[in-house]
PDB file of C-alpha atoms in Angstrom:
ATOM      1  CA  GLU A 381     114.493  90.619 115.916  1.00 54.00           C
ATOM      2  CA  ALA A 382     110.935  89.798 114.894  1.00 56.00           C
ATOM      3  CA  ASP A 383     110.363  86.372 113.371  1.00 91.00           C
ATOM      4  CA  ILE A 384     107.347  86.495 111.123  1.00 96.00           C
ATOM      5  CA  TYR A 385     107.241  84.827 107.749  1.00 96.00           C
ATOM      6  CA  GLN A 386     105.043  85.125 104.702  1.00 97.00           C
ATOM      7  CA  THR A 387     104.840  82.878 101.669  1.00 97.00           C
ATOM      8  CA  PRO A 388     104.840  83.223  98.791  1.00 97.00           C
ATOM      9  CA  ARG A 389     106.671  86.541  98.456  1.00 96.00           C
ATOM     10  CA  TYR A 390     105.363  87.030  94.921  1.00 97.00           C
ATOM     11  CA  LEU A 391     102.365  85.432  93.212  1.00 97.00           C
ATOM     12  CA  VAL A 392     100.942  85.915  89.730  1.00 97.00           C
ATOM     13  CA  ILE A 393      97.696  84.063  89.224  1.00 96.00           C
ATOM     14  CA  GLY A 394      94.753  84.006  86.835  1.00 96.00           C
ATOM     15  CA  THR A 395      91.255  85.241  87.550  1.00 97.00           C
ATOM     16  CA  GLY A 396      89.002  82.776  89.343  1.00 96.00           C
ATOM     17  CA  LYS A 397      91.739  80.793  91.055  1.00 96.00           C
ATOM     18  CA  LYS A 398      91.656  80.027  94.769  1.00 96.00           C
ATOM     19  CA  ILE A 399      94.732  81.198  96.664  1.00 96.00           C
ATOM     20  CA  THR A 400      96.005  81.029 100.212  1.00 97.00           C
ATOM     21  CA  LEU A 401      98.610  83.417 101.551  1.00 97.00           C
ATOM     22  CA  GLU A 402     100.571  81.971 104.448  1.00 98.00           C
ATOM     23  CA  CYS A 403     101.715  83.811 107.568  1.00 98.00           C
ATOM     24  CA  SER A 404     103.578  82.288 110.503  1.00 98.00           C
ATOM     25  CA  GLN A 405     105.248  83.763 113.564  1.00 97.00           C
ATOM     26  CA  THR A 406     107.525  82.149 116.123  1.00 95.00           C
ATOM     27  CA  MET A 407     107.152  84.748 118.881  1.00 94.00           C
ATOM     28  CA  GLY A 408     104.069  83.262 120.509  1.00 94.00           C
ATOM     29  CA  HIS A 409     102.071  86.440 119.931  1.00 95.00           C
ATOM     30  CA  ASP A 410      98.318  86.129 120.466  1.00 95.00           C
ATOM     31  CA  LYS A 411      97.383  89.020 118.201  1.00 95.00           C
ATOM     32  CA  MET A 412      97.788  88.802 114.435  1.00 96.00           C
ATOM     33  CA  TYR A 413      96.706  91.051 111.589  1.00 96.00           C
ATOM     34  CA  TRP A 414      96.370  91.184 107.811  1.00 96.00           C
ATOM     35  CA  TYR A 415      96.800  94.483 105.986  1.00 96.00           C
ATOM     36  CA  GLN A 416      96.451  95.482 102.344  1.00 96.00           C
ATOM     37  CA  GLN A 417      98.724  98.168 100.940  1.00 95.00           C
ATOM     38  CA  ASP A 418      98.691  99.655  97.452  1.00 93.00           C
ATOM     39  CA  PRO A 419     101.725 101.629  96.185  1.00 88.00           C
ATOM     40  CA  GLY A 420     101.997 105.044  97.836  1.00 86.00           C
ATOM     41  CA  MET A 421      98.953 104.384  99.994  1.00 90.00           C
ATOM     42  CA  GLU A 422      98.335 103.726 103.657  1.00 91.00           C
ATOM     43  CA  LEU A 423      97.940 100.283 105.182  1.00 93.00           C
ATOM     44  CA  HIS A 424      94.356  99.115 105.526  1.00 93.00           C
ATOM     45  CA  LEU A 425      93.396  96.443 108.045  1.00 92.00           C
ATOM     46  CA  ILE A 426      91.389  93.628 106.473  1.00 93.00           C
ATOM     47  CA  HIS A 427      91.390  90.963 109.226  1.00 94.00           C
ATOM     48  CA  TYR A 428      92.623  90.504 112.756  1.00 93.00           C
ATOM     49  CA  SER A 429      92.742  87.811 115.410  1.00 95.00           C
ATOM     50  CA  TYR A 430      93.226  88.070 119.157  1.00 93.00           C
ATOM     51  CA  GLY A 431      93.866  84.374 119.627  1.00 94.00           C
ATOM     52  CA  VAL A 432      93.067  80.834 118.523  1.00 96.00           C
ATOM     53  CA  ASN A 433      89.575  80.505 117.042  1.00 95.00           C
ATOM     54  CA  SER A 434      89.115  84.293 117.146  1.00 93.00           C
ATOM     55  CA  THR A 435      88.909  86.221 113.859  1.00 94.00           C
ATOM     56  CA  GLU A 436      87.302  89.541 112.950  1.00 91.00           C
ATOM     57  CA  LYS A 437      86.975  91.680 109.841  1.00 90.00           C
ATOM     58  CA  GLY A 438      88.886  94.928 109.778  1.00 87.00           C
ATOM     59  CA  ASP A 439      88.069  98.361 108.434  1.00 80.00           C
ATOM     60  CA  LEU A 440      88.533  97.593 104.744  1.00 79.00           C
ATOM     61  CA  SER A 441      85.910  95.412 103.140  1.00 74.00           C
ATOM     62  CA  SER A 442      87.558  92.315 101.742  1.00 79.00           C
ATOM     63  CA  GLU A 443      86.392  89.186  99.957  1.00 88.00           C
ATOM     64  CA  SER A 444      89.080  87.182 101.711  1.00 92.00           C
ATOM     65  CA  THR A 445      88.688  84.907 104.723  1.00 94.00           C
ATOM     66  CA  VAL A 446      91.099  83.944 107.490  1.00 96.00           C
ATOM     67  CA  SER A 447      91.446  81.191 110.060  1.00 96.00           C
ATOM     68  CA  ARG A 448      93.369  80.870 113.326  1.00 97.00           C
ATOM     69  CA  ILE A 449      93.619  77.240 114.357  1.00 97.00           C
ATOM     70  CA  ARG A 450      97.124  77.556 115.816  1.00 96.00           C
ATOM     71  CA  THR A 451      98.660  80.516 117.598  1.00 96.00           C
ATOM     72  CA  GLU A 452     101.566  80.752 115.183  1.00 97.00           C
ATOM     73  CA  HIS A 453      99.622  80.443 111.927  1.00 97.00           C
ATOM     74  CA  PHE A 454      97.186  82.936 110.322  1.00 98.00           C
ATOM     75  CA  PRO A 455      96.492  82.131 106.658  1.00 98.00           C
ATOM     76  CA  LEU A 456      94.421  84.327 104.354  1.00 97.00           C
ATOM     77  CA  THR A 457      92.338  82.774 101.574  1.00 96.00           C
ATOM     78  CA  LEU A 458      90.759  84.216  98.441  1.00 94.00           C
ATOM     79  CA  GLU A 459      88.195  81.780  97.046  1.00 93.00           C
ATOM     80  CA  SER A 460      88.118  83.359  93.586  1.00 94.00           C
ATOM     81  CA  ALA A 461      90.833  85.841  92.730  1.00 94.00           C
ATOM     82  CA  ARG A 462      89.995  88.942  90.667  1.00 94.00           C
ATOM     83  CA  PRO A 463      92.196  91.701  89.184  1.00 95.00           C
ATOM     84  CA  SER A 464      90.862  94.056  91.893  1.00 93.00           C
ATOM     85  CA  HIS A 465      92.670  91.854  94.449  1.00 94.00           C
ATOM     86  CA  THR A 466      96.042  92.854  93.006  1.00 96.00           C
ATOM     87  CA  SER A 467      97.926  94.430  95.903  1.00 96.00           C
ATOM     88  CA  GLN A 468     100.559  93.886  98.579  1.00 97.00           C
ATOM     89  CA  TYR A 469      99.370  91.857 101.564  1.00 97.00           C
ATOM     90  CA  LEU A 470     101.173  92.334 104.871  1.00 97.00           C
ATOM     91  CA  CYS A 471     100.851  90.113 107.932  1.00 98.00           C
ATOM     92  CA  ALA A 472     101.745  91.378 111.415  1.00 97.00           C
ATOM     93  CA  SER A 473     101.730  90.108 114.977  1.00 96.00           C
ATOM     94  CA  SER A 474     101.788  91.731 118.387  1.00 94.00           C
ATOM     95  CA  ALA A 475     102.086  90.647 121.987  1.00 93.00           C
ATOM     96  CA  THR A 476     100.369  93.709 123.445  1.00 88.00           C
ATOM     97  CA  GLY A 477      98.174  94.963 120.622  1.00 87.00           C
ATOM     98  CA  ARG A 478     100.347  98.058 120.405  1.00 89.00           C
ATOM     99  CA  GLU A 479     103.626  97.804 118.484  1.00 91.00           C
ATOM    100  CA  GLN A 480     103.242  95.380 115.611  1.00 94.00           C
ATOM    101  CA  TYR A 481     105.881  93.278 113.889  1.00 96.00           C
ATOM    102  CA  PHE A 482     105.414  92.816 110.173  1.00 97.00           C
ATOM    103  CA  GLY A 483     106.350  90.094 107.750  1.00 97.00           C
ATOM    104  CA  PRO A 484     107.996  90.853 104.391  1.00 96.00           C
ATOM    105  CA  GLY A 485     104.689  90.860 102.523  1.00 97.00           C
ATOM    106  CA  THR A 486     103.191  89.014  99.560  1.00 97.00           C
ATOM    107  CA  ARG A 487     102.918  90.893  96.282  1.00 97.00           C
ATOM    108  CA  LEU A 488      99.823  89.468  94.536  1.00 97.00           C
ATOM    109  CA  THR A 489      99.027  90.074  90.872  1.00 97.00           C
ATOM    110  CA  VAL A 490      95.798  88.705  89.414  1.00 97.00           C
ATOM    111  CA  THR A 491      95.674  88.650  85.627  1.00 96.00           C
TER     112      THR A 491
ATOM    113  CA  GLU B 115      86.544 110.898 111.276  1.00 62.00           C
ATOM    114  CA  ASP B 116      89.858 109.930 112.774  1.00 63.00           C
ATOM    115  CA  GLN B 117      92.733 111.016 110.574  1.00 83.00           C
ATOM    116  CA  VAL B 118      96.494 110.794 110.461  1.00 91.00           C
ATOM    117  CA  THR B 119      98.304 113.252 108.186  1.00 94.00           C
ATOM    118  CA  GLN B 120     101.993 113.079 107.463  1.00 96.00           C
ATOM    119  CA  SER B 121     104.085 115.839 105.936  1.00 96.00           C
ATOM    120  CA  PRO B 122     105.906 116.322 103.756  1.00 97.00           C
ATOM    121  CA  GLU B 123     104.936 113.506 101.383  1.00 96.00           C
ATOM    122  CA  ALA B 124     108.520 113.330 100.158  1.00 97.00           C
ATOM    123  CA  LEU B 125     111.768 114.788 101.429  1.00 98.00           C
ATOM    124  CA  ARG B 126     115.162 114.874  99.790  1.00 98.00           C
ATOM    125  CA  LEU B 127     118.150 115.622 102.016  1.00 97.00           C
ATOM    126  CA  GLN B 128     121.857 115.836 101.514  1.00 97.00           C
ATOM    127  CA  GLU B 129     123.836 113.486 103.715  1.00 97.00           C
ATOM    128  CA  GLY B 130     124.353 115.239 107.062  1.00 97.00           C
ATOM    129  CA  GLU B 131     121.454 117.675 106.560  1.00 97.00           C
ATOM    130  CA  SER B 132     119.172 117.329 109.611  1.00 98.00           C
ATOM    131  CA  SER B 133     115.410 117.691 109.287  1.00 98.00           C
ATOM    132  CA  SER B 134     112.064 116.692 110.796  1.00 98.00           C
ATOM    133  CA  LEU B 135     109.050 114.734 109.619  1.00 98.00           C
ATOM    134  CA  ASN B 136     105.603 115.605 110.914  1.00 98.00           C
ATOM    135  CA  CYS B 137     102.620 113.463 111.881  1.00 97.00           C
ATOM    136  CA  SER B 138      99.443 115.251 112.903  1.00 95.00           C
ATOM    137  CA  TYR B 139      96.332 113.473 114.105  1.00 90.00           C
ATOM    138  CA  THR B 140      92.721 114.381 114.674  1.00 85.00           C
ATOM    139  CA  VAL B 141      91.611 111.617 116.976  1.00 74.00           C
ATOM    140  CA  SER B 142      90.163 111.495 120.458  1.00 75.00           C
ATOM    141  CA  GLY B 143      91.280 109.022 123.057  1.00 78.00           C
ATOM    142  CA  LEU B 144      94.838 108.463 121.854  1.00 83.00           C
ATOM    143  CA  ARG B 145      96.249 105.272 123.314  1.00 86.00           C
ATOM    144  CA  GLY B 146      99.612 105.396 121.575  1.00 92.00           C
ATOM    145  CA  LEU B 147     101.470 106.771 118.561  1.00 95.00           C
ATOM    146  CA  PHE B 148     103.880 104.617 116.600  1.00 96.00           C
ATOM    147  CA  TRP B 149     106.630 105.270 114.079  1.00 98.00           C
ATOM    148  CA  TYR B 150     107.664 102.649 111.532  1.00 98.00           C
ATOM    149  CA  ARG B 151     110.251 102.539 108.784  1.00 98.00           C
ATOM    150  CA  GLN B 152     109.349 100.810 105.505  1.00 97.00           C
ATOM    151  CA  ASP B 153     111.867  99.921 102.808  1.00 95.00           C
ATOM    152  CA  PRO B 154     110.625  99.322  99.239  1.00 92.00           C
ATOM    153  CA  GLY B 155     108.956  95.956  98.813  1.00 89.00           C
ATOM    154  CA  LYS B 156     109.187  95.117 102.521  1.00 92.00           C
ATOM    155  CA  GLY B 157     106.973  95.195 105.579  1.00 95.00           C
ATOM    156  CA  PRO B 158     107.168  98.099 108.041  1.00 96.00           C
ATOM    157  CA  GLU B 159     109.780  97.890 110.777  1.00 96.00           C
ATOM    158  CA  PHE B 160     108.768  99.138 114.223  1.00 96.00           C
ATOM    159  CA  LEU B 161     110.791 102.096 115.533  1.00 97.00           C
ATOM    160  CA  PHE B 162     109.073 103.859 118.461  1.00 95.00           C
ATOM    161  CA  THR B 163     105.972 104.025 120.620  1.00 96.00           C
ATOM    162  CA  LEU B 164     104.955 107.304 122.305  1.00 96.00           C
ATOM    163  CA  TYR B 165     102.155 107.404 124.842  1.00 92.00           C
ATOM    164  CA  SER B 166     101.825 110.925 126.234  1.00 91.00           C
ATOM    165  CA  ALA B 167     102.567 114.542 125.346  1.00 92.00           C
ATOM    166  CA  GLY B 168     106.120 115.525 126.160  1.00 95.00           C
ATOM    167  CA  GLU B 169     107.495 112.040 125.710  1.00 96.00           C
ATOM    168  CA  GLU B 170     110.635 111.521 123.604  1.00 97.00           C
ATOM    169  CA  LYS B 171     112.331 108.394 122.281  1.00 97.00           C
ATOM    170  CA  GLU B 172     115.709 108.091 120.544  1.00 97.00           C
ATOM    171  CA  LYS B 173     117.410 105.503 118.391  1.00 94.00           C
ATOM    172  CA  GLU B 174     120.686 106.245 116.643  1.00 95.00           C
ATOM    173  CA  ARG B 175     120.053 109.311 114.413  1.00 96.00           C
ATOM    174  CA  LEU B 176     116.301 109.315 115.027  1.00 98.00           C
ATOM    175  CA  LYS B 177     114.356 111.063 117.777  1.00 98.00           C
ATOM    176  CA  ALA B 178     110.578 110.990 118.074  1.00 98.00           C
ATOM    177  CA  THR B 179     108.591 113.535 120.084  1.00 98.00           C
ATOM    178  CA  LEU B 180     104.902 113.858 120.880  1.00 95.00           C
ATOM    179  CA  THR B 181     102.583 116.797 121.592  1.00 92.00           C
ATOM    180  CA  LYS B 182      98.813 116.739 122.069  1.00 87.00           C
ATOM    181  CA  LYS B 183      98.106 116.980 118.349  1.00 90.00           C
ATOM    182  CA  GLU B 184     101.258 115.941 116.526  1.00 94.00           C
ATOM    183  CA  SER B 185     104.482 114.013 116.564  1.00 97.00           C
ATOM    184  CA  PHE B 186     107.822 114.781 115.011  1.00 98.00           C
ATOM    185  CA  LEU B 187     110.509 112.405 113.835  1.00 98.00           C
ATOM    186  CA  HIS B 188     113.794 114.290 113.917  1.00 98.00           C
ATOM    187  CA  ILE B 189     116.632 112.942 111.806  1.00 98.00           C
ATOM    188  CA  THR B 190     120.067 114.189 112.791  1.00 98.00           C
ATOM    189  CA  ALA B 191     122.935 114.035 110.290  1.00 97.00           C
ATOM    190  CA  PRO B 192     121.180 111.460 108.089  1.00 97.00           C
ATOM    191  CA  LYS B 193     123.047 108.889 106.026  1.00 97.00           C
ATOM    192  CA  PRO B 194     121.989 107.316 102.704  1.00 97.00           C
ATOM    193  CA  GLU B 195     120.942 104.154 104.564  1.00 97.00           C
ATOM    194  CA  ASP B 196     118.252 106.199 106.320  1.00 97.00           C
ATOM    195  CA  SER B 197     116.438 106.465 102.978  1.00 98.00           C
ATOM    196  CA  ALA B 198     113.016 104.830 103.399  1.00 97.00           C
ATOM    197  CA  THR B 199     109.362 105.657 103.882  1.00 97.00           C
ATOM    198  CA  TYR B 200     108.558 106.583 107.486  1.00 98.00           C
ATOM    199  CA  LEU B 201     105.042 105.713 108.632  1.00 97.00           C
ATOM    200  CA  CYS B 202     103.147 107.132 111.571  1.00 97.00           C
ATOM    201  CA  ALA B 203     100.251 105.257 113.175  1.00 95.00           C
ATOM    202  CA  VAL B 204      97.881 106.082 116.024  1.00 92.00           C
ATOM    203  CA  GLN B 205      95.984 103.746 118.298  1.00 89.00           C
ATOM    204  CA  LEU B 206      92.709 104.705 119.909  1.00 80.00           C
ATOM    205  CA  TYR B 207      90.650 103.584 122.823  1.00 71.00           C
ATOM    206  CA  SER B 208      87.778 101.850 121.046  1.00 64.00           C
ATOM    207  CA  GLY B 209      86.113  99.217 123.140  1.00 62.00           C
ATOM    208  CA  GLY B 210      87.541  95.753 122.676  1.00 61.00           C
ATOM    209  CA  TYR B 211      89.275  96.514 119.413  1.00 65.00           C
ATOM    210  CA  GLN B 212      92.532  98.439 119.624  1.00 72.00           C
ATOM    211  CA  LYS B 213      92.154 100.267 116.324  1.00 78.00           C
ATOM    212  CA  VAL B 214      95.350 101.423 114.642  1.00 87.00           C
ATOM    213  CA  THR B 215      95.216 104.000 111.843  1.00 89.00           C
ATOM    214  CA  PHE B 216      98.241 104.461 109.590  1.00 93.00           C
ATOM    215  CA  GLY B 217      99.311 107.550 107.673  1.00 94.00           C
ATOM    216  CA  ILE B 218     100.486 107.413 104.063  1.00 95.00           C
ATOM    217  CA  GLY B 219     104.067 108.089 105.115  1.00 96.00           C
ATOM    218  CA  THR B 220     106.928 110.402 104.247  1.00 97.00           C
ATOM    219  CA  LYS B 221     109.337 109.117 101.618  1.00 97.00           C
ATOM    220  CA  LEU B 222     112.829 110.175 102.637  1.00 98.00           C
ATOM    221  CA  GLN B 223     115.751 110.171 100.247  1.00 98.00           C
ATOM    222  CA  VAL B 224     119.235 110.942 101.574  1.00 98.00           C
ATOM    223  CA  ILE B 225     121.753 111.791  98.875  1.00 97.00           C
ATOM    224  CA  PRO B 226     125.474 111.109  99.426  1.00 95.00           C
TER     225      PRO B 226
END
């Protein structure tokens, strides 16, 4: 059973606010990922990390930033939220870089 | 451009009616193919990894197979609890970054 947690599960916030989406895993996985998924659409990778102090941008351009100070923690921050950021954000981790274990997701709505 | 195409987009089955979902890919240097199950409002749940043509994996009513250009997820005698979106993903050899590309998924509904 994968143990990966995301908070909050749902967030409604006004334009211009700064937000941080939390992701934690207890499996000791080095590799962690952030995906964005709109309804009925495929997952798009926005950030990934292969270990502490290692972060890279993914395939989908994003105005968000991430940090990886501890192995188990991989938060995603939006400095100024906009309606175009409304989406579902999924965090995942992996030991091998192959099969990934996903958290429950954060549904973000920016008004 | 690397692509993953899943078909059909949606599938409605009667309970007990077996069927197959398809995932075709146009990539070079396949490192692995993955199947996930995603329930509404939740993150994907890992099901299978397939590495080479001819390989098969089974779990309960699900069996995944792989050829050189496509994978099938066979569902035998499905039950309503098998209703979900099934995602296929492929991983490529791409330098230091192990790129994974996801398909849009097949939404399966199993009717009692």
